[in-house]
PDB file of C-alpha atoms in Angstrom:
ATOM      1  CA  ASP A   1       0.000   0.000   0.000  1.00 54.00           C
ATOM      2  CA  THR A   2       1.709   3.199  -1.129  1.00 76.00           C
ATOM      3  CA  GLY A   3       0.432   6.523   0.085  1.00 92.00           C
ATOM      4  CA  VAL A   4       1.300   9.987  -1.104  1.00 95.00           C
ATOM      5  CA  SER A   5       5.029  10.598  -1.161  1.00 96.00           C
ATOM      6  CA  GLN A   6       6.915  13.878  -1.256  1.00 97.00           C
ATOM      7  CA  ASN A   7      10.537  14.722  -1.895  1.00 97.00           C
ATOM      8  CA  PRO A   8      12.608  16.135  -0.443  1.00 97.00           C
ATOM      9  CA  ARG A   9      11.342  16.005   3.125  1.00 96.00           C
ATOM     10  CA  HIS A  10      13.471  18.976   4.127  1.00 97.00           C
ATOM     11  CA  LYS A  11      15.038  21.784   2.127  1.00 98.00           C
ATOM     12  CA  ILE A  12      17.221  24.634   3.322  1.00 98.00           C
ATOM     13  CA  THR A  13      18.018  27.316   0.805  1.00 98.00           C
ATOM     14  CA  LYS A  14      19.295  30.851   0.648  1.00 97.00           C
ATOM     15  CA  ARG A  15      17.057  33.738  -0.220  1.00 97.00           C
ATOM     16  CA  GLY A  16      16.869  34.256  -3.965  1.00 97.00           C
ATOM     17  CA  GLN A  17      17.474  30.639  -4.912  1.00 98.00           C
ATOM     18  CA  ASN A  18      14.966  28.472  -6.779  1.00 98.00           C
ATOM     19  CA  VAL A  19      13.604  25.282  -5.257  1.00 98.00           C
ATOM     20  CA  THR A  20      11.500  22.448  -6.642  1.00 98.00           C
ATOM     21  CA  PHE A  21       9.422  19.928  -4.733  1.00 98.00           C
ATOM     22  CA  ARG A  22       7.955  16.715  -6.016  1.00 98.00           C
ATOM     23  CA  CYS A  23       4.737  14.913  -5.092  1.00 98.00           C
ATOM     24  CA  ASP A  24       3.763  11.393  -6.103  1.00 97.00           C
ATOM     25  CA  PRO A  25       0.067  10.817  -5.446  1.00 95.00           C
ATOM     26  CA  ILE A  26      -1.695   7.556  -4.719  1.00 93.00           C
ATOM     27  CA  SER A  27      -1.575   5.786  -8.066  1.00 90.00           C
ATOM     28  CA  GLU A  28      -5.249   5.733  -9.025  1.00 87.00           C
ATOM     29  CA  HIS A  29      -6.019   9.237  -7.743  1.00 90.00           C
ATOM     30  CA  ASN A  30      -6.725  11.769 -10.469  1.00 90.00           C
ATOM     31  CA  ARG A  31      -6.931  14.873  -8.276  1.00 91.00           C
ATOM     32  CA  LEU A  32      -3.878  16.451  -6.707  1.00 94.00           C
ATOM     33  CA  TYR A  33      -3.701  19.409  -4.368  1.00 94.00           C
ATOM     34  CA  TRP A  34      -0.903  21.550  -2.956  1.00 96.00           C
ATOM     35  CA  TYR A  35      -1.227  23.274   0.409  1.00 96.00           C
ATOM     36  CA  ARG A  36       1.075  25.405   2.501  1.00 97.00           C
ATOM     37  CA  GLN A  37       1.217  25.249   6.271  1.00 97.00           C
ATOM     38  CA  THR A  38       2.988  27.770   8.473  1.00 95.00           C
ATOM     39  CA  LEU A  39       3.774  27.249  12.128  1.00 91.00           C
ATOM     40  CA  GLY A  40       0.697  27.114  14.332  1.00 90.00           C
ATOM     41  CA  GLN A  41      -1.736  27.309  11.459  1.00 94.00           C
ATOM     42  CA  GLY A  42      -3.835  24.922   9.439  1.00 95.00           C
ATOM     43  CA  PRO A  43      -2.923  24.132   5.843  1.00 96.00           C
ATOM     44  CA  GLU A  44      -3.933  26.690   3.219  1.00 95.00           C
ATOM     45  CA  PHE A  45      -4.893  25.724  -0.298  1.00 93.00           C
ATOM     46  CA  LEU A  46      -2.490  26.687  -3.090  1.00 95.00           C
ATOM     47  CA  THR A  47      -3.516  24.900  -6.263  1.00 94.00           C
ATOM     48  CA  TYR A  48      -5.355  21.910  -7.662  1.00 90.00           C
ATOM     49  CA  PHE A  49      -4.996  19.547 -10.612  1.00 92.00           C
ATOM     50  CA  GLN A  50      -7.443  17.174 -12.135  1.00 90.00           C
ATOM     51  CA  ASN A  51      -5.348  14.805 -14.209  1.00 91.00           C
ATOM     52  CA  GLU A  52      -2.815  17.063 -15.961  1.00 92.00           C
ATOM     53  CA  ALA A  53      -4.996  20.185 -15.957  1.00 91.00           C
ATOM     54  CA  GLN A  54      -4.358  22.862 -13.350  1.00 91.00           C
ATOM     55  CA  LEU A  55      -7.897  23.972 -12.635  1.00 87.00           C
ATOM     56  CA  GLU A  56      -7.478  26.450  -9.837  1.00 86.00           C
ATOM     57  CA  LYS A  57      -4.849  28.612  -8.184  1.00 88.00           C
ATOM     58  CA  SER A  58      -5.210  30.402  -4.876  1.00 88.00           C
ATOM     59  CA  ARG A  59      -4.365  34.067  -4.436  1.00 86.00           C
ATOM     60  CA  LEU A  60      -1.574  32.784  -2.178  1.00 83.00           C
ATOM     61  CA  LEU A  61       0.184  31.447  -5.255  1.00 86.00           C
ATOM     62  CA  SER A  62       2.246  34.411  -6.400  1.00 89.00           C
ATOM     63  CA  ASP A  63       3.866  34.539  -9.825  1.00 92.00           C
ATOM     64  CA  ARG A  64       7.051  33.168  -8.288  1.00 96.00           C
ATOM     65  CA  PHE A  65       5.257  29.862  -7.776  1.00 96.00           C
ATOM     66  CA  SER A  66       4.548  27.402 -10.552  1.00 95.00           C
ATOM     67  CA  ALA A  67       3.138  23.915 -10.446  1.00 96.00           C
ATOM     68  CA  GLU A  68       2.935  21.225 -13.060  1.00 96.00           C
ATOM     69  CA  ARG A  69       1.534  17.782 -13.368  1.00 96.00           C
ATOM     70  CA  PRO A  70       2.763  16.322 -16.635  1.00 91.00           C
ATOM     71  CA  LYS A  71       0.883  13.232 -17.793  1.00 86.00           C
ATOM     72  CA  GLY A  72      -1.402  13.476 -14.796  1.00 84.00           C
ATOM     73  CA  SER A  73       0.908  11.517 -12.542  1.00 90.00           C
ATOM     74  CA  PHE A  74       3.454  13.177 -10.267  1.00 96.00           C
ATOM     75  CA  SER A  75       3.462  16.913  -9.681  1.00 97.00           C
ATOM     76  CA  THR A  76       6.169  19.493  -9.079  1.00 97.00           C
ATOM     77  CA  LEU A  77       5.958  22.789  -7.260  1.00 97.00           C
ATOM     78  CA  GLU A  78       8.684  25.308  -8.037  1.00 97.00           C
ATOM     79  CA  ILE A  79       9.376  28.485  -6.127  1.00 97.00           C
ATOM     80  CA  GLN A  80      11.595  31.001  -7.878  1.00 97.00           C
ATOM     81  CA  ARG A  81      13.611  33.691  -6.123  1.00 97.00           C
ATOM     82  CA  THR A  82      12.692  32.367  -2.695  1.00 97.00           C
ATOM     83  CA  GLU A  83      11.953  34.787   0.124  1.00 96.00           C
ATOM     84  CA  GLN A  84      12.089  34.223   3.861  1.00 96.00           C
ATOM     85  CA  GLY A  85       8.309  34.383   3.944  1.00 95.00           C
ATOM     86  CA  ASP A  86       8.208  31.235   1.818  1.00 96.00           C
ATOM     87  CA  SER A  87       9.477  29.208   4.771  1.00 97.00           C
ATOM     88  CA  ALA A  88       6.710  26.726   5.521  1.00 97.00           C
ATOM     89  CA  MET A  89       5.638  23.114   5.201  1.00 97.00           C
ATOM     90  CA  TYR A  90       4.405  22.320   1.692  1.00 97.00           C
ATOM     91  CA  LEU A  91       1.847  19.545   1.684  1.00 97.00           C
ATOM     92  CA  CYS A  92       0.533  17.527  -1.202  1.00 97.00           C
ATOM     93  CA  ALA A  93      -2.736  15.608  -1.151  1.00 95.00           C
ATOM     94  CA  SER A  94      -4.514  13.399  -3.625  1.00 94.00           C
ATOM     95  CA  SER A  95      -8.038  12.130  -4.039  1.00 90.00           C
ATOM     96  CA  LEU A  96     -10.301  10.216  -6.365  1.00 85.00           C
ATOM     97  CA  SER A  97     -13.007  12.206  -8.105  1.00 76.00           C
ATOM     98  CA  ARG A  98     -15.632   9.494  -7.862  1.00 68.00           C
ATOM     99  CA  GLY A  99     -18.145   9.294  -5.079  1.00 59.00           C
ATOM    100  CA  ARG A 100     -17.108  10.562  -1.689  1.00 63.00           C
ATOM    101  CA  GLU A 101     -13.893  12.446  -1.955  1.00 77.00           C
ATOM    102  CA  THR A 102     -11.307  12.316   0.786  1.00 88.00           C
ATOM    103  CA  GLN A 103      -7.925  13.958   0.421  1.00 92.00           C
ATOM    104  CA  TYR A 104      -4.980  11.893   1.618  1.00 93.00           C
ATOM    105  CA  PHE A 105      -1.876  13.824   2.503  1.00 95.00           C
ATOM    106  CA  GLY A 106       1.798  13.197   2.062  1.00 95.00           C
ATOM    107  CA  PRO A 107       4.441  13.817   4.739  1.00 94.00           C
ATOM    108  CA  GLY A 108       5.208  17.289   3.423  1.00 96.00           C
ATOM    109  CA  THR A 109       8.362  19.157   2.464  1.00 97.00           C
ATOM    110  CA  ARG A 110       9.628  21.555   5.074  1.00 96.00           C
ATOM    111  CA  LEU A 111      11.286  24.579   3.493  1.00 98.00           C
ATOM    112  CA  LEU A 112      13.563  26.960   5.344  1.00 98.00           C
ATOM    113  CA  VAL A 113      14.747  30.055   3.516  1.00 98.00           C
ATOM    114  CA  LEU A 114      17.741  31.731   5.134  1.00 96.00           C
TER     115      LEU A 114
ATOM    116  CA  ALA B   1     -16.790  32.485   2.255  1.00 75.00           C
ATOM    117  CA  GLN B   2     -16.271  29.348   4.261  1.00 85.00           C
ATOM    118  CA  LYS B   3     -14.599  29.410   7.637  1.00 93.00           C
ATOM    119  CA  VAL B   4     -13.648  26.880  10.301  1.00 97.00           C
ATOM    120  CA  THR B   5     -13.004  27.909  13.882  1.00 97.00           C
ATOM    121  CA  GLN B   6     -11.233  25.806  16.470  1.00 97.00           C
ATOM    122  CA  ALA B   7     -11.281  28.015  19.520  1.00 96.00           C
ATOM    123  CA  GLN B   8      -9.183  25.707  21.695  1.00 97.00           C
ATOM    124  CA  THR B   9      -5.544  26.328  20.875  1.00 96.00           C
ATOM    125  CA  GLU B  10      -4.133  23.784  23.286  1.00 97.00           C
ATOM    126  CA  ILE B  11      -5.585  21.205  25.657  1.00 97.00           C
ATOM    127  CA  SER B  12      -3.671  19.187  28.222  1.00 97.00           C
ATOM    128  CA  VAL B  13      -5.179  16.144  29.900  1.00 97.00           C
ATOM    129  CA  VAL B  14      -3.970  13.225  31.937  1.00 97.00           C
ATOM    130  CA  GLU B  15      -4.101   9.766  30.418  1.00 97.00           C
ATOM    131  CA  LYS B  16      -7.519   8.071  30.601  1.00 97.00           C
ATOM    132  CA  GLU B  17      -9.397  11.344  30.758  1.00 97.00           C
ATOM    133  CA  ASP B  18     -12.035  12.070  28.127  1.00 97.00           C
ATOM    134  CA  VAL B  19     -11.475  15.144  25.981  1.00 97.00           C
ATOM    135  CA  THR B  20     -13.638  16.999  23.474  1.00 97.00           C
ATOM    136  CA  LEU B  21     -12.251  19.125  20.661  1.00 97.00           C
ATOM    137  CA  ASP B  22     -14.593  21.802  19.372  1.00 97.00           C
ATOM    138  CA  CYS B  23     -15.145  22.806  15.753  1.00 98.00           C
ATOM    139  CA  VAL B  24     -17.529  25.459  14.452  1.00 98.00           C
ATOM    140  CA  TYR B  25     -17.897  26.150  10.752  1.00 97.00           C
ATOM    141  CA  GLU B  26     -19.490  28.682   8.432  1.00 95.00           C
ATOM    142  CA  THR B  27     -20.667  28.021   4.910  1.00 91.00           C
ATOM    143  CA  ARG B  28     -23.355  29.219   2.546  1.00 87.00           C
ATOM    144  CA  ASP B  29     -23.565  25.879   0.810  1.00 85.00           C
ATOM    145  CA  THR B  30     -26.215  23.306   1.623  1.00 83.00           C
ATOM    146  CA  THR B  31     -23.991  20.455   0.486  1.00 84.00           C
ATOM    147  CA  TYR B  32     -20.621  20.106   2.128  1.00 88.00           C
ATOM    148  CA  TYR B  33     -18.329  17.691   3.892  1.00 89.00           C
ATOM    149  CA  LEU B  34     -16.654  17.983   7.252  1.00 92.00           C
ATOM    150  CA  PHE B  35     -13.414  16.252   8.173  1.00 94.00           C
ATOM    151  CA  TRP B  36     -11.105  15.694  11.076  1.00 96.00           C
ATOM    152  CA  TYR B  37      -7.390  15.140  10.520  1.00 97.00           C
ATOM    153  CA  LYS B  38      -4.679  14.305  13.037  1.00 97.00           C
ATOM    154  CA  GLN B  39      -1.158  15.700  12.686  1.00 96.00           C
ATOM    155  CA  PRO B  40       1.328  13.915  14.956  1.00 93.00           C
ATOM    156  CA  PRO B  41       4.809  15.328  15.561  1.00 89.00           C
ATOM    157  CA  SER B  42       6.042  13.604  12.402  1.00 86.00           C
ATOM    158  CA  GLY B  43       3.987  16.149  10.444  1.00 87.00           C
ATOM    159  CA  GLU B  44       1.857  13.965   8.202  1.00 90.00           C
ATOM    160  CA  LEU B  45      -1.864  14.712   8.216  1.00 94.00           C
ATOM    161  CA  VAL B  46      -3.827  11.554   8.959  1.00 94.00           C
ATOM    162  CA  PHE B  47      -7.448  11.331   7.888  1.00 93.00           C
ATOM    163  CA  LEU B  48      -9.811  10.392  10.733  1.00 93.00           C
ATOM    164  CA  ILE B  49     -13.367  10.934   9.548  1.00 90.00           C
ATOM    165  CA  ARG B  50     -15.588  12.478   6.878  1.00 89.00           C
ATOM    166  CA  ARG B  51     -19.191  13.499   7.457  1.00 88.00           C
ATOM    167  CA  ASN B  52     -21.556  14.885   4.821  1.00 85.00           C
ATOM    168  CA  SER B  53     -24.066  17.621   5.467  1.00 86.00           C
ATOM    169  CA  PHE B  54     -27.033  15.323   4.970  1.00 84.00           C
ATOM    170  CA  ASP B  55     -26.087  12.899   7.690  1.00 80.00           C
ATOM    171  CA  GLU B  56     -26.383  14.169  11.224  1.00 77.00           C
ATOM    172  CA  GLN B  57     -25.949  10.801  12.864  1.00 77.00           C
ATOM    173  CA  ASN B  58     -23.229  10.726  15.425  1.00 79.00           C
ATOM    174  CA  GLU B  59     -20.438   8.296  14.781  1.00 81.00           C
ATOM    175  CA  ILE B  60     -18.289   6.199  17.050  1.00 82.00           C
ATOM    176  CA  SER B  61     -15.088   4.457  16.101  1.00 84.00           C
ATOM    177  CA  GLY B  62     -13.354   2.805  18.999  1.00 90.00           C
ATOM    178  CA  ARG B  63     -12.351   5.522  21.450  1.00 92.00           C
ATOM    179  CA  TYR B  64     -13.273   8.258  18.967  1.00 93.00           C
ATOM    180  CA  SER B  65     -16.719   9.771  18.550  1.00 92.00           C
ATOM    181  CA  TRP B  66     -18.046  12.701  16.571  1.00 92.00           C
ATOM    182  CA  ASN B  67     -21.067  14.894  17.238  1.00 92.00           C
ATOM    183  CA  PHE B  68     -22.373  16.754  14.183  1.00 92.00           C
ATOM    184  CA  GLN B  69     -25.038  19.381  14.871  1.00 92.00           C
ATOM    185  CA  LYS B  70     -26.159  21.305  11.825  1.00 91.00           C
ATOM    186  CA  SER B  71     -28.337  23.632  13.897  1.00 91.00           C
ATOM    187  CA  THR B  72     -25.273  25.009  15.670  1.00 94.00           C
ATOM    188  CA  SER B  73     -22.825  24.448  12.770  1.00 94.00           C
ATOM    189  CA  SER B  74     -20.612  22.343  14.980  1.00 95.00           C
ATOM    190  CA  PHE B  75     -18.708  19.119  14.464  1.00 95.00           C
ATOM    191  CA  ASN B  76     -17.081  18.173  17.748  1.00 96.00           C
ATOM    192  CA  PHE B  77     -14.674  15.328  18.325  1.00 95.00           C
ATOM    193  CA  THR B  78     -14.404  13.356  21.561  1.00 95.00           C
ATOM    194  CA  ILE B  79     -11.617  11.017  22.569  1.00 96.00           C
ATOM    195  CA  THR B  80     -12.595   8.657  25.363  1.00 95.00           C
ATOM    196  CA  ALA B  81      -9.979   7.330  27.750  1.00 96.00           C
ATOM    197  CA  SER B  82      -7.195   9.335  26.131  1.00 96.00           C
ATOM    198  CA  GLN B  83      -3.756   7.805  25.646  1.00 96.00           C
ATOM    199  CA  VAL B  84      -0.317   9.331  25.266  1.00 96.00           C
ATOM    200  CA  VAL B  85      -0.328   8.301  21.593  1.00 95.00           C
ATOM    201  CA  ASP B  86      -3.273  10.625  21.049  1.00 96.00           C
ATOM    202  CA  SER B  87      -0.964  13.601  21.547  1.00 97.00           C
ATOM    203  CA  ALA B  88      -1.044  15.543  18.293  1.00 97.00           C
ATOM    204  CA  VAL B  89      -2.552  18.564  16.595  1.00 97.00           C
ATOM    205  CA  TYR B  90      -6.088  17.941  15.413  1.00 98.00           C
ATOM    206  CA  PHE B  91      -7.583  19.843  12.502  1.00 98.00           C
ATOM    207  CA  CYS B  92     -11.189  20.240  11.531  1.00 97.00           C
ATOM    208  CA  ALA B  93     -11.795  20.987   7.847  1.00 96.00           C
ATOM    209  CA  LEU B  94     -14.690  21.918   5.601  1.00 94.00           C
ATOM    210  CA  SER B  95     -15.056  20.898   1.989  1.00 89.00           C
ATOM    211  CA  GLU B  96     -17.436  22.568  -0.413  1.00 78.00           C
ATOM    212  CA  ILE B  97     -18.265  21.536  -3.944  1.00 72.00           C
ATOM    213  CA  ARG B  98     -17.255  24.182  -6.449  1.00 66.00           C
ATOM    214  CA  GLY B  99     -19.607  24.174  -9.397  1.00 62.00           C
ATOM    215  CA  ASP B 100     -17.099  25.530 -11.894  1.00 63.00           C
ATOM    216  CA  THR B 101     -14.135  23.238 -11.326  1.00 62.00           C
ATOM    217  CA  GLY B 102     -15.832  20.522  -9.331  1.00 64.00           C
ATOM    218  CA  ARG B 103     -13.128  21.034  -6.775  1.00 65.00           C
ATOM    219  CA  ARG B 104     -13.938  20.266  -3.216  1.00 70.00           C
ATOM    220  CA  ALA B 105     -11.813  22.824  -1.485  1.00 73.00           C
ATOM    221  CA  LEU B 106     -10.572  22.031   2.011  1.00 91.00           C
ATOM    222  CA  THR B 107     -10.665  24.920   4.427  1.00 94.00           C
ATOM    223  CA  PHE B 108      -8.916  24.085   7.677  1.00 96.00           C
ATOM    224  CA  GLY B 109      -9.241  25.466  11.158  1.00 97.00           C
ATOM    225  CA  SER B 110      -6.124  26.551  12.987  1.00 96.00           C
ATOM    226  CA  GLY B 111      -5.946  23.290  14.905  1.00 97.00           C
ATOM    227  CA  THR B 112      -6.042  22.185  18.539  1.00 98.00           C
ATOM    228  CA  ARG B 113      -2.878  20.824  20.104  1.00 97.00           C
ATOM    229  CA  LEU B 114      -3.712  17.951  22.445  1.00 98.00           C
ATOM    230  CA  GLN B 115      -1.172  16.856  25.005  1.00 97.00           C
ATOM    231  CA  VAL B 116      -1.913  13.699  26.933  1.00 97.00           C
ATOM    232  CA  GLN B 117       0.273  13.326  29.997  1.00 96.00           C
ATOM    233  CA  PRO B 118       1.057   9.874  31.374  1.00 95.00           C
TER     234      PRO B 118
END
C-alpha cells in the first residue's frame, strides 16, 4: 500500500534561490492538491490539478510559484527567487473524483529560507 | 466564504481522561463535507473521519466519537480514555463543492494541540 510521497522532506536554501518539490500521489487518484502550512496554522490551499490540468490557483500562489503535473501523474511545485516568507511546510494531497472524496496527505516538504 | 473555527488552541489532559475538541464552521452551501485530521509530531496529516451535510448521525469508532449538529454548525470530536499516543494537533476541515471546477476545497481550522500526559 503506497500513500502519497513527497521529496525532499526537508530543504534549506538561501534567499533568492529556486527550489523544486515533487509529489507522487496515490496511483489511481486523479486529483492532486498543494497546500502550505505555516507554524501554528492549518494548511492553506495553493492549487489543484485534475489529471494534468491545473484547474485552480489560490491568491496565495504568487507569480514566483509554478506547479505542473505532466501526464497526470506526479506533480512538481517550483518556487523562484525564494523569500524568507516562503518558509513553511508544503503539503501535497490526492483524491479520487468518484463518489465521496477524501484527500490523503503526504508527509510534506519543510522549506527553510535563510 | 467558508470558515472553520477551532477556539481551543491547546488542551492538556492526563491519560484516561475524556477530551472533546470543538469545531464550528461557516458556509453558505447546503452540500458540504466535514473532516477531522490528526497531525502527529512527524507532520503527516492523517485522515480520521468524513461526514456529509445530509447525515447528522453521530459516529463512534473505537475511542473516537463525533457529534455533528447542523443547527449550531458544529462538528465536535471526543476522545474517550485518552492515551499518550493521542498527543497531536487535530484539525477540523470543511469541503465545499465548487460548481465551476468541481473542486472540493478544504478549508482548515487553525488546529487544537492535544497533550496527553502519562
